[in-house]
Every structure is written in structure tokens, then in C-alpha cells.
Short mmCIF file of C-alpha atoms in Angstrom, two decimals:
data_model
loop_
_atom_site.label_atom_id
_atom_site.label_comp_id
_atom_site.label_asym_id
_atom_site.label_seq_id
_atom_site.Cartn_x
_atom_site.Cartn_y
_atom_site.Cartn_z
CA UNK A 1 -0.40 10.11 23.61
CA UNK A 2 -1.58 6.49 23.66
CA UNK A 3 -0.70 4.63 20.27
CA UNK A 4 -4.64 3.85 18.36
CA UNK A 5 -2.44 0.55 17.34
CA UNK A 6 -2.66 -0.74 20.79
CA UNK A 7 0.51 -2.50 22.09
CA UNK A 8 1.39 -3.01 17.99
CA UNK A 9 4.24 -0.71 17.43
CA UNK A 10 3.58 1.16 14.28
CA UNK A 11 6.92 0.01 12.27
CA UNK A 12 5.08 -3.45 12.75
CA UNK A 13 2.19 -2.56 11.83
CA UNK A 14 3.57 -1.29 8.71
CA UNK A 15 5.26 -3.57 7.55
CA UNK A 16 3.28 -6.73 8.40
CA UNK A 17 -0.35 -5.15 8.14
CA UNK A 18 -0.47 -2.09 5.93
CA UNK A 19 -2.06 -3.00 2.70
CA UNK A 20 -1.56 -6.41 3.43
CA UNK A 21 -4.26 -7.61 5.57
CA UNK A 22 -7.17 -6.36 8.61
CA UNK A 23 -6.36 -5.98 11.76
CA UNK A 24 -8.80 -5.30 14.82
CA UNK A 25 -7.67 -3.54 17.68
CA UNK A 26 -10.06 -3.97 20.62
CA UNK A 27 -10.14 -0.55 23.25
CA UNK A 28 -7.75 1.43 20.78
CA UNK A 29 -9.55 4.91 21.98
CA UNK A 30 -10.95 3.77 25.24
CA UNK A 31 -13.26 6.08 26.44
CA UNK A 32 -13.29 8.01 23.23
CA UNK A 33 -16.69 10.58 23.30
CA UNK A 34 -17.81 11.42 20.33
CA UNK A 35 -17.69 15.61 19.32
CA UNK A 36 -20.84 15.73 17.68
CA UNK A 37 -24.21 13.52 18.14
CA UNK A 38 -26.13 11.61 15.22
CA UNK A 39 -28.74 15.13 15.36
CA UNK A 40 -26.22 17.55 14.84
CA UNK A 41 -24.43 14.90 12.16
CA UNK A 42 -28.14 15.02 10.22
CA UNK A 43 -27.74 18.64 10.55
CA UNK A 44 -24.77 18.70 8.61
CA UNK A 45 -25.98 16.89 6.26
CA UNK A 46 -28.38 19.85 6.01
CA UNK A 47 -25.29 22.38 4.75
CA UNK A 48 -25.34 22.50 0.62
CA UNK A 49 -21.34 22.34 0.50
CA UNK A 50 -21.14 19.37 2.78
CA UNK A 51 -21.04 16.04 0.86
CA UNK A 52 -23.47 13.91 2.33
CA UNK A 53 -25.73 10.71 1.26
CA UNK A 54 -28.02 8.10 2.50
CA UNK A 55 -28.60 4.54 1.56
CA UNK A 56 -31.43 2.42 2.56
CA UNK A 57 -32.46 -1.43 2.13
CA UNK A 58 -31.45 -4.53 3.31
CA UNK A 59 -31.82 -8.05 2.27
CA UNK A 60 -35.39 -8.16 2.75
CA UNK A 61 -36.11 -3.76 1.45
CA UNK A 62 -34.83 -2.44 -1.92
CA UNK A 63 -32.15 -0.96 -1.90
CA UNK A 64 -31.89 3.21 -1.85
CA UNK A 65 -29.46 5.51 -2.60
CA UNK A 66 -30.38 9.36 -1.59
CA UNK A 67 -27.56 12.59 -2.30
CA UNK A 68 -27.65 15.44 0.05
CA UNK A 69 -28.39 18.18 1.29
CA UNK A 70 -31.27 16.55 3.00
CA UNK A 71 -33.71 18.92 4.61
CA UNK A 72 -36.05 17.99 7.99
CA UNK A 73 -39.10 16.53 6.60
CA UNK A 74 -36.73 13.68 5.04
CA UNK A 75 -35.28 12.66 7.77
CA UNK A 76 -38.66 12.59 9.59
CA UNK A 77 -40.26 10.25 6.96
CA UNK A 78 -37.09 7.22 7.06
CA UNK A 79 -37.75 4.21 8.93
CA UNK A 80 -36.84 2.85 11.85
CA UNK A 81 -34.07 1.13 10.87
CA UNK A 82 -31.88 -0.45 7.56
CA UNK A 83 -30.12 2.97 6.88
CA UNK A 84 -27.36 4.60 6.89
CA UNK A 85 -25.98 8.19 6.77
CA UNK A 86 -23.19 9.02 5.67
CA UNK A 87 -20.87 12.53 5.43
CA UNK A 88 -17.77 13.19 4.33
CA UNK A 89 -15.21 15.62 5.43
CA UNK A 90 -16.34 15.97 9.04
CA UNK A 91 -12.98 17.19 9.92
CA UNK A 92 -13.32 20.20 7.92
CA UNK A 93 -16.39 21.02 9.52
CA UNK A 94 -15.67 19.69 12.98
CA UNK A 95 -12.00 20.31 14.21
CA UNK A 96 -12.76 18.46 17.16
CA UNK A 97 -13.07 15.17 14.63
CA UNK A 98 -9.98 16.59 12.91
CA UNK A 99 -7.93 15.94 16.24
CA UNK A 100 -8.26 12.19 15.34
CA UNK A 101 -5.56 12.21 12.88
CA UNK A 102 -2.93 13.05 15.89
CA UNK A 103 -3.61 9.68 16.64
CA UNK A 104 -1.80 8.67 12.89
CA UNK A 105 1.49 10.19 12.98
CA UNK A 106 2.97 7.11 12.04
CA UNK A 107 1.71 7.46 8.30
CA UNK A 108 2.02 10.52 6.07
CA UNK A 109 -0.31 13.63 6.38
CA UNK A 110 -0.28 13.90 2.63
CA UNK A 111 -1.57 10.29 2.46
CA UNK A 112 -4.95 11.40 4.51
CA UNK A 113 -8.34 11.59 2.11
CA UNK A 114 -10.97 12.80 5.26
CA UNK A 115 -12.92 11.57 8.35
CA UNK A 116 -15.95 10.17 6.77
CA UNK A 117 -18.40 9.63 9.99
CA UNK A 118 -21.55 7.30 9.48
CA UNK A 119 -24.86 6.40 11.29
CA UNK A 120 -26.67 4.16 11.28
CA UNK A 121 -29.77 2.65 13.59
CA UNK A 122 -29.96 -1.07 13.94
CA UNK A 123 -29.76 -3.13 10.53
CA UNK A 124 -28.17 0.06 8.47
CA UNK A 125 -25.59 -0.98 6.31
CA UNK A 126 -24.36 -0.77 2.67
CA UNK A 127 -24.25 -3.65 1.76
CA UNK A 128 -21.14 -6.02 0.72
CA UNK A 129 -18.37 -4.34 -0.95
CA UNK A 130 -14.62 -2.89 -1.21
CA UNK A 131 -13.02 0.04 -1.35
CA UNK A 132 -9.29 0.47 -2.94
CA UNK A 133 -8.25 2.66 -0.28
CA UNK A 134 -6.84 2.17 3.02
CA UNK A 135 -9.42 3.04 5.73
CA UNK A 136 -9.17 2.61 9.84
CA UNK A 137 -13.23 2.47 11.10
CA UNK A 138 -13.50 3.50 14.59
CA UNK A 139 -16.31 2.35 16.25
CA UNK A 140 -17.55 5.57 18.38
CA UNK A 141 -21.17 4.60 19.59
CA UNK A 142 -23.29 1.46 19.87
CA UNK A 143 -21.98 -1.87 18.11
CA UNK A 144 -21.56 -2.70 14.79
CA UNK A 145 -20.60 -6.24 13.14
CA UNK A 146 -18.03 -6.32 10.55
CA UNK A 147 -18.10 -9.49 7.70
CA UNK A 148 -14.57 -9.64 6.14
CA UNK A 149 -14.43 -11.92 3.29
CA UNK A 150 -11.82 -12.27 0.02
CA UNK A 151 -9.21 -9.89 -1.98
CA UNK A 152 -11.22 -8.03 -4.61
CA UNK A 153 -10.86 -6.03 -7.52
CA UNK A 154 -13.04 -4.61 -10.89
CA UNK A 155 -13.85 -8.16 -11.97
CA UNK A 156 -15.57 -9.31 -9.16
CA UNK A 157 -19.75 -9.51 -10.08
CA UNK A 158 -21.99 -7.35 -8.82
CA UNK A 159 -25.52 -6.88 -7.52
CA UNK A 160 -27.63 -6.09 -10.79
CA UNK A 161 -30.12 -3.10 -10.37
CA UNK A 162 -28.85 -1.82 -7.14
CA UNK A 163 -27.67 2.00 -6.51
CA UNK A 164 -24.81 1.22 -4.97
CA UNK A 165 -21.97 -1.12 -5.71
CA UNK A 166 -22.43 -4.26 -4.01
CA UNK A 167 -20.48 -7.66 -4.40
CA UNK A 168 -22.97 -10.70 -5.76
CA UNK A 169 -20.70 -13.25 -4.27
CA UNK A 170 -19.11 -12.84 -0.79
CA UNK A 171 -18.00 -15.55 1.43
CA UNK A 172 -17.26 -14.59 5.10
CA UNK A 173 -13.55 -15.21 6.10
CA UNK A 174 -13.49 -13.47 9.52
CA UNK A 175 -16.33 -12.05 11.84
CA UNK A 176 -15.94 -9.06 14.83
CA UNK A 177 -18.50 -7.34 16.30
CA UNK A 178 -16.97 -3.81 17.24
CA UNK A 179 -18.16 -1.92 20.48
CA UNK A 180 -17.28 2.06 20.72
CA UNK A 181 -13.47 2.01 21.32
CA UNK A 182 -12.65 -0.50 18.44
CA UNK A 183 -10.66 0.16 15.53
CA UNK A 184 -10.32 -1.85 12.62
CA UNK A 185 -8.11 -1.36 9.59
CA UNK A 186 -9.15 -2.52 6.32
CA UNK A 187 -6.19 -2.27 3.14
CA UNK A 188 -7.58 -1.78 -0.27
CA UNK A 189 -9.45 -4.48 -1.77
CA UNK A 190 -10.47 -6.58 0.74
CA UNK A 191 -14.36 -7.14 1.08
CA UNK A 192 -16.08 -6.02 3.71
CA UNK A 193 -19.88 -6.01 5.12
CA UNK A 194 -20.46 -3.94 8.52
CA UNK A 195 -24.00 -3.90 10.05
CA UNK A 196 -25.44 -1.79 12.51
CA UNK A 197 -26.66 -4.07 15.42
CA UNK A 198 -27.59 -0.89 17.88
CA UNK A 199 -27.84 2.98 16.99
CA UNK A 200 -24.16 3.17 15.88
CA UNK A 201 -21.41 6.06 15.42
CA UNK A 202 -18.51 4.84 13.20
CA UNK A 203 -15.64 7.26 12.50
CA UNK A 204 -14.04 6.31 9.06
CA UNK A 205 -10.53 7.46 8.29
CA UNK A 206 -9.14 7.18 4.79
CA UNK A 207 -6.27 7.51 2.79
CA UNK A 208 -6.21 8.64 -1.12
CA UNK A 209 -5.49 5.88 -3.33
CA UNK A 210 -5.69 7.67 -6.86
CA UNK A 211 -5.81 5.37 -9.63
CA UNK A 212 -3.10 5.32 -12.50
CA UNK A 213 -5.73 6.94 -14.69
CA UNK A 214 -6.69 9.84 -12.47
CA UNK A 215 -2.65 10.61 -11.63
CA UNK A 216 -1.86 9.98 -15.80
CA UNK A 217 -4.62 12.50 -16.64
CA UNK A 218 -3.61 15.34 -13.83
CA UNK A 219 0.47 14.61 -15.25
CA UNK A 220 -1.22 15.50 -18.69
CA UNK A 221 -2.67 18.73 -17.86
CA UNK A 222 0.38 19.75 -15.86
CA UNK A 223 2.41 18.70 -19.13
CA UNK A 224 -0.16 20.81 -21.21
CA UNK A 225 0.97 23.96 -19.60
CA UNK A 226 4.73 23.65 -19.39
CA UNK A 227 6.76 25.39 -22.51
CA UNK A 228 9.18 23.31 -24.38
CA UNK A 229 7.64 19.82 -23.50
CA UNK A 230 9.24 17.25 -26.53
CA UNK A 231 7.10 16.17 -29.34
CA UNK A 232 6.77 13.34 -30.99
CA UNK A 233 9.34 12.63 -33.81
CA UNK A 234 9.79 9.06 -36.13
CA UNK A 235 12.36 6.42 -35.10
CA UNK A 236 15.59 6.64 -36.75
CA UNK A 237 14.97 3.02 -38.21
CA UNK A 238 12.01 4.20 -40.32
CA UNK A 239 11.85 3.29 -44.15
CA UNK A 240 9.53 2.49 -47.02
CA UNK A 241 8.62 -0.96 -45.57
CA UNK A 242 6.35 0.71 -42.50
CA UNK A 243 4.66 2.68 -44.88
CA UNK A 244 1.53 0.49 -44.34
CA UNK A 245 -1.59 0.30 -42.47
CA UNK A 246 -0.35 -1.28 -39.64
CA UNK A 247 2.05 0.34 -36.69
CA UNK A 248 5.18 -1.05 -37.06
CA UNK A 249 6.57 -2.12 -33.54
CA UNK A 250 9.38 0.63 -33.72
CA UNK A 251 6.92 3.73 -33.21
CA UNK A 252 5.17 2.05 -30.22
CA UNK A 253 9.49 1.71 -29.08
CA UNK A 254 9.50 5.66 -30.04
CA UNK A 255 6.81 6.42 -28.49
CA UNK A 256 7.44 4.74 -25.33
CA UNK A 257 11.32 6.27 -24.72
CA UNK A 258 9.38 9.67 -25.49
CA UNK A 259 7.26 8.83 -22.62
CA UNK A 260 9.45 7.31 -20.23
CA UNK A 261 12.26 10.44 -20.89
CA UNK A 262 9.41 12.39 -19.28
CA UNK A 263 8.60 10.14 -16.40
CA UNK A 264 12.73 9.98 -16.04
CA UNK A 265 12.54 13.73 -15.21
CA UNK A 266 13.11 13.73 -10.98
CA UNK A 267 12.35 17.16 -10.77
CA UNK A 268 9.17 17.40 -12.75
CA UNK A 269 7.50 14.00 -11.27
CA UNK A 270 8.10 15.16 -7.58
CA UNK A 271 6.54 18.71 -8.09
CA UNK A 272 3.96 17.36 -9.84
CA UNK A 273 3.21 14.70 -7.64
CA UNK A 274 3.66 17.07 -4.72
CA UNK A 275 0.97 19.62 -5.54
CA UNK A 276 -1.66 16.76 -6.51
CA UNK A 277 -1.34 14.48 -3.47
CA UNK A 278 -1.63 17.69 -1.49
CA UNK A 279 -4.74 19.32 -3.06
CA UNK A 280 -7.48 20.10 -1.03
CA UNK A 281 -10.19 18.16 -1.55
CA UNK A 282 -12.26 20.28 -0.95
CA UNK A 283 -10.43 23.45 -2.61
CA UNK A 284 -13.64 26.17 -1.22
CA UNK A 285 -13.59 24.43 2.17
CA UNK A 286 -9.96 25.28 3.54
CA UNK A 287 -9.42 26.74 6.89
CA UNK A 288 -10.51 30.27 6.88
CA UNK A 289 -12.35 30.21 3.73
CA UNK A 290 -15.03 32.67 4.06
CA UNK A 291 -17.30 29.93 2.43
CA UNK A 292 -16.38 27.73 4.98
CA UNK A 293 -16.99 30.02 8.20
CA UNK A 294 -20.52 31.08 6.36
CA UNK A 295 -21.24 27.36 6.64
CA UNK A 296 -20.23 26.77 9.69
CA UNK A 297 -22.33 29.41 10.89
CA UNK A 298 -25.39 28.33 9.75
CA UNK A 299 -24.43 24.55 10.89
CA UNK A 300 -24.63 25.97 14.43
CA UNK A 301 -27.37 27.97 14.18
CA UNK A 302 -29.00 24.41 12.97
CA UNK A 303 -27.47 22.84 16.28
CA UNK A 304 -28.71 25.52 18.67
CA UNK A 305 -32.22 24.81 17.21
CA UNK A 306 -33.07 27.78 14.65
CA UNK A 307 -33.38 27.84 11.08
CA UNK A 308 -32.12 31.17 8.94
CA UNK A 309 -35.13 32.69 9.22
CA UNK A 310 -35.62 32.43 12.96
CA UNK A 311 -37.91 29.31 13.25
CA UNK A 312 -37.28 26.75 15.54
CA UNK A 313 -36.47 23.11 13.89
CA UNK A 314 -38.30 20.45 14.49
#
């Protein structure tokens, strides 16, 4: 199989590019055809347990941010251009799309979040922003141009009264206009503007990046469950002087061996940590679910042309 990375071995890549900085690989899938069309993606978006939105505007158009499912008549009424859809999980639905990720064997399978896929006709876009994920964008159909500009993080100003996260201040570092075939990795926190300059397919796959609060709070409801976890008990140095309103420094040193004994457990931190980087994301949508192949079903009924109750769509 022909490395996505180009002539850039992948022990390179990782250890000059990965989470440190973008990197553009021009013809990575060469030739790459897309397994479903922007129609049958909108069709998707259709599906009630298929995680799907829309955001309109532009510089010039407020901007709009819609939540699927969608149905017919609204994607009849959107303009002719400055949107964008957007669905997650298309390798769940699609295992053609799923096949992508053969093409990243050089980075964990745990590590994967999903194949986001996007369209978008000519001006779509969502404005300037960052992500704190690592994310490869594959550029399947028509062209879109990508803005790269500075390291971001939570502090960075925003847009005011806009759905949708967007950066107030971004300066353009770097500039590529990607044609299908492309592939461009972005590491977390570095801002980023694409915009759709023809009808445009763009393949998005990321990689979970749980925050220290999400992983601290999962860790406390595994704790929660487990029998004989430690409680907390006064420091040995305790006496009548601390008996005042304010914490003496020697509980927050109490409290903190108490925690770190717990984080110091191997055996605990790796099965816990196992089982949540693993999760499904989507825990009703795993192969075979009967959910899932009721879905499915009704996704190609959508793509052959008929509704569930034997009408022909529009």
C-alpha cells in the first residue's frame, strides 16, 4: 500500500511533524474516488442517529449554525453557496470511508476519534478557528484553500454573537490551495481557515484529544465504583495551631500524596485508561448493532430514491 505521507517516512513524520507543526502532502491518494456523493452525504444527514450539522455565512451573510437530522425541504431552501455540511462518523455508516484508516497504520488505532466528511459549494466555510486535536483533511473533490495562521489556545478572542467559535484575530502564516488528492495535517492548536473555492469533498480524520478534565472526571467515576479506595485522613503534623479558618499548607501536602498514591497505581491507571480511550463513541452504533443495520437500511432506501413510506424523494 502506498504511504498517504508521500515519500515522508512515517518515523519522520513523527517525530518532526506530529503535534508540532502542518504539513501538506500534494497527490497523497492520487486518484482517490470518493464512496459516497455530496446527495447521498445529505441523505445521511437525514438518519436521526447520525450526528450531522450545517453552518452558513460568510464575511458578507450572518453567520448560521443548523443541528441535524435535516429533512428535504431544508436542503432545498439553502443557497447557492457559503455553506457547509458537515457529518460525523461516516465510517460507521460507510465502511468503504472506514478503509481510509489502513492508510494510518503508523499511529495507534486507539488514538482514532472518526472520519468526519464535509461539503461544501463554493465560499462554504466555518470560519477561522482551531481545534485541539490532531486531524489529517483529505481533499476528495473540487478545491479548497486552506489559511494557516498562529498557535492557539482558550485565551485567544473570539467573534462576539456568532454560533460557532471563530477566532477575532487571525493573521495568515501559510496559504495552499488543496485539489482532490491532497492531504494536509493540522496538530492541535494551530489556526486554521479552509474555504470552498469549487463544490468540494473533504475527508477529515481525527484523533481524540480528551482534556485533563474529561479523563479526571471518567478516573472519578471508575474510582466511585471500586471497593476499598483510601479516604482521606489528617497529616501526622496536625495540632492546635491549624485549628483556624484558613487551610494550613500541610492538608493540601495530605491531600496531594493521597492523590498521587492513586495515580502511582500501574495497574489501575492502564485499565482505566484502556477502557476509556477505547470506548465507542458512538456506544449504539457498533458493528452489528441492530440499531445500526436499521439505519443503514433506511440510509439506502434514501439513496435508491424512496422514502419509508414508498414515495419517491425529491
Amino acid at each position: 500500500m502506498k504511504s498517504i505521507l508521500g515519500r515522508l517516512d512515517p518515523d519522520d513524520f513523527l517525530r518532526d511533524y506530529w503535534q508540532q507543526k502542518p504539513l501538506l502532502v500534494r497527490s497523497a491518494l492520487e486518484g482517490y474516488r470518493s464512496p459516497l456523493t455530496p446527495d447521498e452525504l445529505a441523505g445521511l444527514s437525514t438518519e436521526e442517529n447520525v450526528e450531522s450539522r450545517l453552518i452558513k455565512g460568510s464575511d458578507k451573510v450572518p453567520w448560521e449554525l443548523h443541528d441535524g437530522p435535516f429533512t428535504d425541504d431544508f436542503f432545498s431552501q439553502l443557497p447557492e453557496t457559503d455553506w457547509t455540511l458537515l457529518v460525523q462518523a461516516v465510517d460507521l455508516w460507510v465502511p468503504e470511508v472506514g478503509r481510509l484508516l489502513d492508510y494510518f497504520d503508523f499511529l495507534p488505532r486507539w488514538r482514532l476519534d472518526d472520519i468526519m466528511v464535509s461539503f461544501a459549494p463554493v465560499g462554504g466555510s466555518v470560519g477561522p478557528h482551531f481545534d485541539q486535536y490532531d486531524v489529517f483533511l483529505l481533499q476528495v473533490e473540487g478545491e479548497r484553500n486552506w489559511q494557516i495562521g498562529d498557535p492557539s489556545d482558550e485565551t485567544a478572542g473570539l467573534v462576539p454573537n456568532v454560533p460557532v467559535r471563530m477566532l477575532a484575530d487571525f493573521v495568515v502564516r501559510d496559504q495552499w490551495l488543496l485539489s482532490p488528492g491532497d492531504l494536509l495535517y493540522l496538530p492541535p492548536g494551530i489556526a486554521h481557515w479552509g474555504v470552498s473555492v469549487s463544490n468540494s469533498l473533504t475527508f477529515s480524520i481525527g484523533f481524540r484529544s480528551p482534556s485533563v478534565a474529561e479523563m479526571v472526571s471518567d478516573l472519578a467515576i471508575e474510582l466511585m465504583v471500586r471497593d476499598r479506595m483510601p479516604h482521606y485522613r489528617d497529616p501526622p503534623s496536625i495540632n492546635s495551631n491549624m485549628a483556624t479558618g484558613m487551610i494550613d499548607p500541610a492538608f493540601v501536602a495530605q491531600v496531594r500524596a493521597l492523590l498521587y498514591d492513586v495515580l502511582d497505581d500501574e495497574e489501575l491507571l492502564s485499565d482505566w485508561f484502556a477502557r476509556y480511550m477505547t470506548a465507542p463513541k458512538y456506544p449504539g452504533l457498533e458493528t452489528g448493532s441492530g440499531e445500526r443495520r436499521a439505519a443503514r437500511t433506511r440510509f439506502h432506501r434514501y439513496l435508491n430514491g424512496y422514502r419509508d413510506d414508498g414515495g419517491e424523494t425529491s
